[in-house]
Short mmCIF file of C-alpha atoms and ligand atoms in Angstrom, two decimals:
data_model
loop_
_atom_site.label_atom_id
_atom_site.label_comp_id
_atom_site.label_asym_id
_atom_site.label_seq_id
_atom_site.Cartn_x
_atom_site.Cartn_y
_atom_site.Cartn_z
CA MET A 272 -4.56 29.13 -0.19
CA GLU A 273 -6.81 27.78 2.55
CA MET A 274 -5.94 24.63 4.48
CA LEU A 275 -7.40 21.40 3.12
CA GLN A 276 -9.96 20.05 5.60
CA VAL A 277 -9.64 16.31 5.87
CA GLY A 278 -11.80 13.56 7.40
CA VAL A 279 -10.18 10.25 8.39
CA ILE A 280 -12.12 6.96 8.56
CA GLY A 281 -10.35 4.31 10.64
CA THR A 282 -8.31 5.40 13.65
CA GLY A 283 -6.29 2.20 14.10
CA ALA A 284 -2.55 1.80 13.55
CA ILE A 285 -2.08 3.52 10.21
CA GLY A 286 -5.02 5.92 10.62
CA ARG A 287 -3.43 7.35 13.76
CA SER A 288 -0.04 7.58 12.16
CA HIS A 289 -1.49 9.45 9.13
CA ILE A 290 -3.43 11.82 11.42
CA GLU A 291 -0.23 12.52 13.32
CA ARG A 292 1.74 13.17 10.12
CA LEU A 293 -0.97 15.46 8.72
CA ASN A 294 -0.85 17.51 11.90
CA ARG A 295 2.91 17.54 12.46
CA HIS A 296 4.84 16.82 9.27
CA VAL A 297 2.69 17.74 6.30
CA THR A 298 1.76 21.32 5.51
CA GLY A 299 -1.50 22.58 4.03
CA ALA A 300 -4.05 20.27 5.68
CA ARG A 301 -5.79 19.72 8.98
CA VAL A 302 -7.91 16.85 10.26
CA VAL A 303 -11.41 18.14 11.04
CA ALA A 304 -13.28 14.86 11.52
CA VAL A 305 -12.64 11.21 12.36
CA SER A 306 -14.74 8.05 12.43
CA ASP A 307 -14.25 4.46 13.59
CA ILE A 308 -16.54 1.58 14.53
CA ASN A 309 -14.51 1.59 17.74
CA ARG A 310 -16.21 4.72 19.11
CA LYS A 311 -13.92 5.03 22.11
CA ALA A 312 -10.76 5.02 19.99
CA ALA A 313 -12.22 7.58 17.59
CA GLN A 314 -13.43 9.80 20.42
CA GLU A 315 -9.97 9.87 22.00
CA ILE A 316 -8.38 10.88 18.72
CA ALA A 317 -11.08 13.48 18.09
CA GLU A 318 -10.40 15.05 21.47
CA THR A 319 -6.64 15.03 20.98
CA TYR A 320 -6.88 16.78 17.62
CA HIS A 321 -9.97 18.92 18.29
CA ALA A 322 -11.84 17.16 15.49
CA LYS A 323 -15.46 16.06 15.14
CA CYS A 324 -16.26 12.41 15.76
CA TYR A 325 -18.73 10.48 13.58
CA ALA A 326 -20.24 7.07 14.31
CA GLU A 327 -20.79 6.44 10.59
CA GLY A 328 -18.10 6.93 7.95
CA GLU A 329 -20.75 7.98 5.42
CA ASP A 330 -21.82 10.90 7.65
CA LEU A 331 -18.21 12.06 7.87
CA ILE A 332 -17.93 11.96 4.07
CA ARG A 333 -21.13 13.99 3.67
CA ASP A 334 -20.07 16.68 6.18
CA PRO A 335 -19.68 19.90 4.10
CA GLU A 336 -16.67 20.88 6.21
CA VAL A 337 -14.81 17.73 5.06
CA GLN A 338 -13.21 18.57 1.71
CA ALA A 339 -11.22 15.34 1.28
CA VAL A 340 -11.34 11.88 2.84
CA ILE A 341 -8.73 9.36 3.97
CA VAL A 342 -9.85 5.73 4.29
CA CYS A 343 -7.79 3.67 6.77
CA SER A 344 -10.41 1.15 7.90
CA TRP A 345 -10.25 -2.62 7.29
CA ASP A 346 -9.93 -3.82 3.70
CA PRO A 347 -13.55 -5.04 3.19
CA THR A 348 -14.90 -1.55 4.04
CA HIS A 349 -12.81 0.42 1.52
CA GLU A 350 -15.17 0.02 -1.43
CA LYS A 351 -18.25 1.55 0.21
CA TYR A 352 -16.39 4.57 1.57
CA VAL A 353 -14.54 5.29 -1.67
CA LEU A 354 -17.81 5.01 -3.63
CA GLU A 355 -19.52 7.42 -1.24
CA ALA A 356 -16.66 9.92 -1.57
CA ILE A 357 -16.98 9.71 -5.37
CA ARG A 358 -20.75 10.26 -5.09
CA GLN A 359 -20.07 13.37 -3.01
CA GLY A 360 -17.44 14.57 -5.54
CA LYS A 361 -14.69 14.54 -2.87
CA PHE A 362 -11.04 13.61 -3.24
CA VAL A 363 -10.28 10.37 -1.43
CA PHE A 364 -7.02 8.75 -0.38
CA CYS A 365 -7.63 5.03 0.21
CA GLU A 366 -5.11 2.81 1.94
CA LYS A 367 -4.15 -0.31 0.03
CA PRO A 368 -5.76 -2.45 -1.20
CA LEU A 369 -8.27 -0.23 -3.02
CA ALA A 370 -10.80 -3.03 -2.47
CA GLU A 371 -10.61 -6.76 -1.94
CA THR A 372 -11.77 -8.03 -5.34
CA VAL A 373 -11.48 -7.12 -9.01
CA GLU A 374 -15.26 -6.68 -9.09
CA ALA A 375 -15.20 -4.17 -6.22
CA CYS A 376 -12.30 -2.24 -7.77
CA LYS A 377 -14.19 -2.14 -11.08
CA HIS A 378 -17.18 -0.57 -9.31
CA ILE A 379 -14.86 2.20 -8.12
CA VAL A 380 -13.20 2.69 -11.52
CA ASP A 381 -16.59 2.75 -13.28
CA ALA A 382 -18.05 5.22 -10.76
CA GLU A 383 -15.05 7.52 -11.07
CA ILE A 384 -15.14 7.49 -14.86
CA ALA A 385 -18.91 8.06 -14.84
CA GLY A 386 -18.39 11.05 -12.50
CA GLY A 387 -15.98 12.50 -15.07
CA LYS A 388 -13.27 13.53 -12.59
CA GLN A 389 -10.35 11.65 -11.10
CA LEU A 390 -10.67 11.73 -7.30
CA VAL A 391 -9.08 8.54 -5.95
CA GLN A 392 -5.49 7.90 -4.85
CA VAL A 393 -4.33 4.54 -3.44
CA GLY A 394 -1.81 4.24 -0.58
CA PHE A 395 1.09 2.69 -2.48
CA MET A 396 3.74 4.67 -0.61
CA ARG A 397 6.72 2.86 -2.08
CA ARG A 398 6.40 5.08 -5.14
CA PHE A 399 7.41 7.93 -2.80
CA ASP A 400 10.33 6.12 -1.14
CA ARG A 401 13.66 7.78 -1.87
CA ASP A 402 15.46 4.52 -2.66
CA TYR A 403 12.74 3.10 -4.93
CA LEU A 404 12.73 6.47 -6.72
CA ARG A 405 16.49 6.24 -7.19
CA MET A 406 16.13 2.69 -8.55
CA LYS A 407 13.52 3.90 -11.02
CA GLN A 408 15.73 6.79 -12.11
CA ALA A 409 18.66 4.40 -12.65
CA LEU A 410 16.51 1.98 -14.67
CA ASP A 411 14.93 4.74 -16.74
CA SER A 412 18.40 6.12 -17.58
CA GLY A 413 18.87 3.00 -19.73
CA SER A 414 22.44 2.44 -18.48
CA PHE A 415 21.52 -0.95 -16.97
CA GLY A 416 20.05 -2.14 -20.26
CA ALA A 417 16.72 -3.91 -20.33
CA PRO A 418 15.55 -5.36 -16.99
CA LEU A 419 15.46 -9.18 -17.11
CA MET A 420 14.58 -10.33 -13.58
CA VAL A 421 13.59 -8.80 -10.24
CA HIS A 422 14.07 -10.49 -6.87
CA CYS A 423 11.91 -9.12 -4.04
CA VAL A 424 11.64 -9.97 -0.36
CA HIS A 425 8.88 -8.77 2.00
CA ARG A 426 9.16 -10.12 5.54
CA ASN A 427 7.40 -9.26 8.80
CA ALA A 428 8.56 -10.54 12.19
CA THR A 429 5.11 -11.82 13.05
CA SER A 430 1.42 -11.43 12.22
CA ASN A 431 -1.74 -10.72 14.17
CA ASP A 432 -4.75 -12.98 14.95
CA GLN A 433 -6.49 -12.02 11.71
CA TYR A 434 -3.68 -13.57 9.67
CA GLU A 435 -4.79 -15.93 6.92
CA THR A 436 -3.01 -17.38 3.91
CA LYS A 437 -4.30 -14.84 1.39
CA VAL A 438 -2.81 -11.89 3.35
CA ASN A 439 0.61 -12.72 1.85
CA VAL A 440 -0.83 -11.60 -1.47
CA THR A 441 -3.66 -9.12 -0.87
CA GLY A 442 -2.13 -7.33 2.13
CA THR A 443 1.58 -7.79 1.57
CA ALA A 444 2.81 -8.61 -1.96
CA ILE A 445 0.25 -6.08 -3.22
CA HIS A 446 2.95 -3.47 -2.50
CA GLU A 447 5.47 -5.30 -4.72
CA ILE A 448 2.84 -5.85 -7.42
CA ASP A 449 2.21 -2.11 -7.66
CA ALA A 450 5.88 -1.17 -7.22
CA MET A 451 6.87 -3.52 -10.08
CA ARG A 452 4.22 -2.14 -12.49
CA TRP A 453 5.48 1.36 -11.67
CA LEU A 454 9.21 0.55 -11.65
CA LEU A 455 9.17 -1.41 -14.89
CA GLY A 456 6.48 0.71 -16.55
CA GLU A 457 4.52 -2.27 -17.82
CA ASP A 458 1.71 -4.59 -16.84
CA ILE A 459 1.97 -8.07 -15.36
CA VAL A 460 0.47 -10.76 -17.59
CA SER A 461 0.72 -13.92 -15.51
CA ALA A 462 1.06 -14.98 -11.89
CA ARG A 463 1.72 -18.09 -9.86
CA ILE A 464 2.26 -19.06 -6.25
CA VAL A 465 4.94 -21.54 -5.26
CA GLN A 466 4.40 -22.99 -1.78
CA PRO A 467 7.55 -23.83 0.20
CA ARG A 468 7.56 -25.78 3.46
CA VAL A 469 5.40 -23.97 6.03
CA SER A 470 7.03 -22.47 9.14
CA ARG A 471 6.13 -24.12 12.44
CA HIS A 472 5.32 -20.65 13.79
CA VAL A 473 2.24 -20.39 11.56
CA ALA A 474 -1.09 -21.33 13.20
CA ASN A 475 -4.48 -22.65 12.02
CA GLY A 476 -3.31 -24.43 8.88
CA ASN A 477 -2.28 -21.17 7.18
CA LYS A 478 0.59 -21.14 4.74
CA ASP A 479 3.62 -18.94 5.23
CA PRO A 480 6.13 -18.27 3.65
CA GLN A 481 5.05 -18.06 0.01
CA ILE A 482 6.84 -17.28 -3.22
CA ILE A 483 4.95 -15.38 -5.88
CA MET A 484 6.17 -15.54 -9.46
CA LEU A 485 5.06 -12.83 -11.89
CA GLN A 486 5.77 -12.23 -15.56
CA THR A 487 5.47 -8.87 -17.30
CA LYS A 488 4.31 -8.18 -20.85
CA SER A 489 7.92 -7.94 -22.12
CA GLY A 490 8.93 -11.15 -20.30
CA VAL A 491 10.60 -9.86 -17.12
CA ILE A 492 10.30 -12.49 -14.36
CA ILE A 493 9.68 -11.22 -10.83
CA ASP A 494 9.91 -13.40 -7.74
CA VAL A 495 8.48 -12.10 -4.46
CA GLU A 496 9.16 -13.94 -1.23
CA THR A 497 6.57 -13.04 1.41
CA PHE A 498 7.27 -14.33 4.91
CA LEU A 499 5.05 -12.89 7.62
CA HIS A 500 6.43 -14.86 10.58
CA CYS A 501 10.15 -14.51 9.89
CA ARG A 502 10.78 -13.73 13.60
CA TYR A 503 13.72 -11.36 13.22
CA GLY A 504 12.24 -8.05 12.01
CA TYR A 505 10.73 -6.12 9.10
CA ASP A 506 12.74 -6.59 5.96
CA VAL A 507 12.06 -5.34 2.45
CA GLN A 508 14.54 -6.08 -0.33
CA CYS A 509 14.56 -5.63 -4.06
CA GLU A 510 17.15 -6.30 -6.75
CA VAL A 511 16.69 -5.65 -10.45
CA VAL A 512 18.93 -7.63 -12.79
CA GLY A 513 19.48 -5.83 -16.07
CA GLU A 514 21.45 -6.63 -19.22
CA GLU A 515 24.36 -4.40 -18.15
CA GLY A 516 24.30 -4.66 -14.35
CA THR A 517 22.13 -4.89 -11.26
CA ILE A 518 20.48 -2.36 -8.94
CA ARG A 519 19.68 -3.23 -5.34
CA LEU A 520 17.66 -1.40 -2.72
CA PRO A 521 19.98 -0.49 0.20
CA ASP A 522 19.22 -1.56 3.77
CA PRO A 523 17.75 1.33 5.76
CA PRO A 524 20.57 3.38 7.29
CA GLN A 525 21.45 2.11 10.77
CA LEU A 526 24.57 2.47 12.88
CA SER A 527 27.12 -0.16 12.05
CA VAL A 528 28.57 -1.46 15.32
CA ARG A 529 31.89 -3.30 15.82
CA ARG A 530 32.06 -5.11 19.15
CA GLY A 531 33.25 -8.43 20.58
CA GLY A 532 34.77 -9.55 17.31
CA LYS A 533 31.59 -8.81 15.35
CA CYS A 534 30.36 -6.09 13.02
CA SER A 535 26.56 -5.66 13.00
CA PHE A 536 23.65 -3.31 12.44
CA ASP A 537 20.05 -3.37 13.70
CA ILE A 538 17.15 -4.47 11.52
CA LEU A 539 13.94 -2.45 11.84
CA GLU A 540 11.06 -4.10 13.66
CA ASP A 541 8.12 -2.32 12.10
CA TRP A 542 6.85 -1.18 8.68
CA ARG A 543 6.02 2.24 10.18
CA ASP A 544 9.72 2.98 10.73
CA ARG A 545 10.91 1.64 7.39
CA PHE A 546 8.66 3.82 5.25
CA ILE A 547 8.16 6.85 7.49
CA ASP A 548 9.74 9.32 5.03
CA ALA A 549 7.84 7.75 2.13
CA TYR A 550 4.50 8.18 3.96
CA ASN A 551 5.35 11.82 4.70
CA ALA A 552 6.26 12.47 1.06
CA GLU A 553 3.16 10.59 -0.12
CA PHE A 554 0.86 12.75 2.00
CA GLN A 555 2.60 16.03 1.21
CA SER A 556 2.13 15.21 -2.46
CA TRP A 557 -1.52 14.18 -1.95
CA VAL A 558 -2.34 17.37 -0.02
CA ASP A 559 -0.56 19.61 -2.53
CA HIS A 560 -2.23 18.00 -5.55
CA THR A 561 -5.65 17.80 -3.90
CA ARG A 562 -5.46 21.53 -3.23
CA MET A 563 -4.68 21.98 -6.93
CA GLY A 564 -7.68 19.78 -7.77
CA ILE A 565 -5.77 16.88 -9.32
CA VAL A 566 -4.74 13.30 -8.57
CA ALA A 567 -1.04 12.75 -9.26
CA GLY A 568 -0.31 9.54 -7.31
CA PRO A 569 -1.32 5.90 -7.82
CA SER A 570 -4.86 5.90 -9.23
CA ALA A 571 -7.97 3.76 -8.86
CA TRP A 572 -6.81 2.05 -12.06
CA ASP A 573 -3.53 1.12 -10.34
CA GLY A 574 -5.56 -0.20 -7.40
CA TYR A 575 -7.66 -2.29 -9.80
CA ALA A 576 -4.64 -3.57 -11.77
CA SER A 577 -2.85 -4.67 -8.59
CA ILE A 578 -5.88 -6.62 -7.37
CA ALA A 579 -6.25 -8.26 -10.78
CA VAL A 580 -2.72 -9.63 -10.33
CA ALA A 581 -3.45 -10.60 -6.71
CA GLU A 582 -6.58 -12.52 -7.78
CA ALA A 583 -4.56 -14.39 -10.40
CA CYS A 584 -2.10 -15.39 -7.65
CA LEU A 585 -4.96 -16.70 -5.50
CA ARG A 586 -6.40 -18.63 -8.47
CA SER A 587 -3.01 -20.18 -9.07
CA ARG A 588 -3.01 -21.52 -5.50
CA GLU A 589 -6.11 -23.52 -6.51
CA THR A 590 -4.96 -24.63 -9.96
CA GLY A 591 -1.22 -25.02 -9.30
CA LYS A 592 -0.56 -23.34 -12.65
CA ASP A 593 0.48 -19.98 -14.07
CA GLU A 594 -2.71 -17.91 -14.21
CA PRO A 595 -3.17 -15.23 -16.85
CA VAL A 596 -3.87 -11.67 -15.72
CA SER A 597 -6.18 -9.68 -17.94
CA ILE A 598 -6.04 -6.06 -16.93
CA GLY A 599 -6.96 -4.53 -20.30
CA GLU A 600 -5.71 -1.28 -21.80
CA THR A 601 -5.47 1.68 -19.42
CA PRO A 602 -8.50 3.88 -20.22
CA ALA A 603 -7.65 7.35 -21.60
CA PHE A 604 -9.25 8.76 -18.42
CA TYR A 605 -6.29 7.40 -16.41
CA GLN A 606 -3.46 8.11 -18.82
CA LYS A 607 -1.13 10.78 -17.45
P1 NAD B 976 -6.09 -1.53 12.35
O1 NAD B 976 -6.89 -2.74 12.64
O2 NAD B 976 -5.01 -1.13 13.29
O3 NAD B 976 -7.06 -0.27 12.17
C1 NAD B 976 -8.21 -0.30 11.38
C2 NAD B 976 -9.29 0.52 12.08
O4 NAD B 976 -10.44 0.56 11.23
C3 NAD B 976 -9.73 -0.07 13.43
O5 NAD B 976 -9.65 0.92 14.43
C4 NAD B 976 -11.18 -0.51 13.17
O6 NAD B 976 -12.00 -0.39 14.31
C5 NAD B 976 -11.57 0.46 12.07
N1 NAD B 976 -12.71 0.03 11.25
C6 NAD B 976 -12.98 -1.21 10.80
N2 NAD B 976 -14.09 -1.21 10.08
C7 NAD B 976 -14.56 0.07 10.06
C8 NAD B 976 -15.65 0.71 9.45
N3 NAD B 976 -16.56 0.04 8.74
N4 NAD B 976 -15.78 2.05 9.61
C9 NAD B 976 -14.88 2.74 10.33
N5 NAD B 976 -13.82 2.18 10.93
C10 NAD B 976 -13.66 0.86 10.80
O7 NAD B 976 -5.50 -1.74 10.88
P2 NAD B 976 -4.34 -0.90 10.16
O8 NAD B 976 -3.06 -1.64 10.25
O9 NAD B 976 -4.40 0.51 10.60
O10 NAD B 976 -4.82 -1.04 8.62
C11 NAD B 976 -5.88 -0.25 8.12
C12 NAD B 976 -5.80 -0.25 6.60
O11 NAD B 976 -4.57 0.32 6.18
C13 NAD B 976 -5.85 -1.64 5.96
O12 NAD B 976 -6.59 -1.57 4.78
C14 NAD B 976 -4.40 -1.95 5.66
O13 NAD B 976 -4.24 -2.80 4.55
C15 NAD B 976 -3.83 -0.58 5.37
N6 NAD B 976 -2.40 -0.47 5.73
C16 NAD B 976 -1.55 0.08 4.85
C17 NAD B 976 -0.21 0.19 5.16
C18 NAD B 976 0.76 0.76 4.17
O14 NAD B 976 1.95 0.56 4.36
N7 NAD B 976 0.35 1.47 3.17
C19 NAD B 976 0.26 -0.23 6.39
C20 NAD B 976 -0.66 -0.74 7.30
C21 NAD B 976 -2.00 -0.87 6.96
C1 ISE B 977 0.97 -3.71 6.22
O1 ISE B 977 -0.41 -3.94 6.04
C2 ISE B 977 1.47 -2.83 5.14
O2 ISE B 977 0.80 -2.41 4.24
C3 ISE B 977 2.91 -2.59 5.20
O3 ISE B 977 3.36 -1.66 4.27
C4 ISE B 977 3.48 -3.93 4.90
O4 ISE B 977 4.83 -3.90 4.62
C5 ISE B 977 3.19 -4.86 6.05
O5 ISE B 977 3.77 -6.08 5.77
C6 ISE B 977 1.69 -5.03 6.17
O6 ISE B 977 1.41 -5.74 7.34
#
């Protein structure tokens, strides 16, 4: 089978790392075109990988040589590029979040359904992480009984200048929101934010850390601590409490060192290192399934459902109450 010819929009941090993985770690695809509003950055990448460089993402999508598109630009630009890819009938992998609002995600879902073919996959790579997969397998085996509670932690050492309060939900907890829907196999019906004391390391009146409380249809309670200025490293934790026992995500394997009367191990600094194998698996799966003409990973519907929960969290910050989440039944179009 011929190589899948891919165009990448957004050559920043994750765009570069996906281009690198497609060229070095994933088989069956090559990057033939790139685009970024930062022309210089895109040009450099284009030269390194012998790819074409487009000033406009839409022109990249319309290039007949580009068979599938990867969107790694800033969140507010995702909707227009995904819609254009759907219009052109091309498979599109969009980094999370699918779009910034429920309304924008609905545009994408409606366009995809109207086109009659599933084309969109969202970058929820935790579904491809070995340890999350093992947790899911353990839960699905039934030997832990029904899940009752889940405790999640998502911490970053520090944030960039664009940081604002809502990022804890739309850019960060969005991973847990999707992972919980997938892990537990059910939708989230209500959401709330609980605001602890704010760290002195947070600027401009923003609020960090935050605790997000979610409830699923069957009554499972999920708490997600997001702390984006925790100072010490990148730390993702998850523990499911079931009727018969608990399952906990392990810390990433690091050397355990005994020295000077202490036993210690390093904590990763960056999200890129923590999920590197998951990203590779995610893209190998996307390339393989795209070449087969199907979407097998998280869908546009999953992107929409996760933003519906995120919006309920943001509403709850205003109202101070539990906010209902109305996702609706999954359309037959998206049922696997
Ligand atoms: P970044 O700022 O490093 O890179 C984004 C790039 O997009 C920049 O080079 C910018 O110039 C470019 N860009 C912005 N608007 C554009 C437009 N209209 N057309 C073309 N290019 C445009 O950010 P990043 O960390 O690489 O994040 C990019 C996206 O990936 C975000 O949506 C983010 O949420 C997502 N992300 C996902 C993960 C994950 O773990 N799945 C991790 C990091 C980032
Ligand atoms: C980043 O945007 C991501 O998506 C990473 O997966 C996440 O863990 C990190 O906190 C975000 O900054």
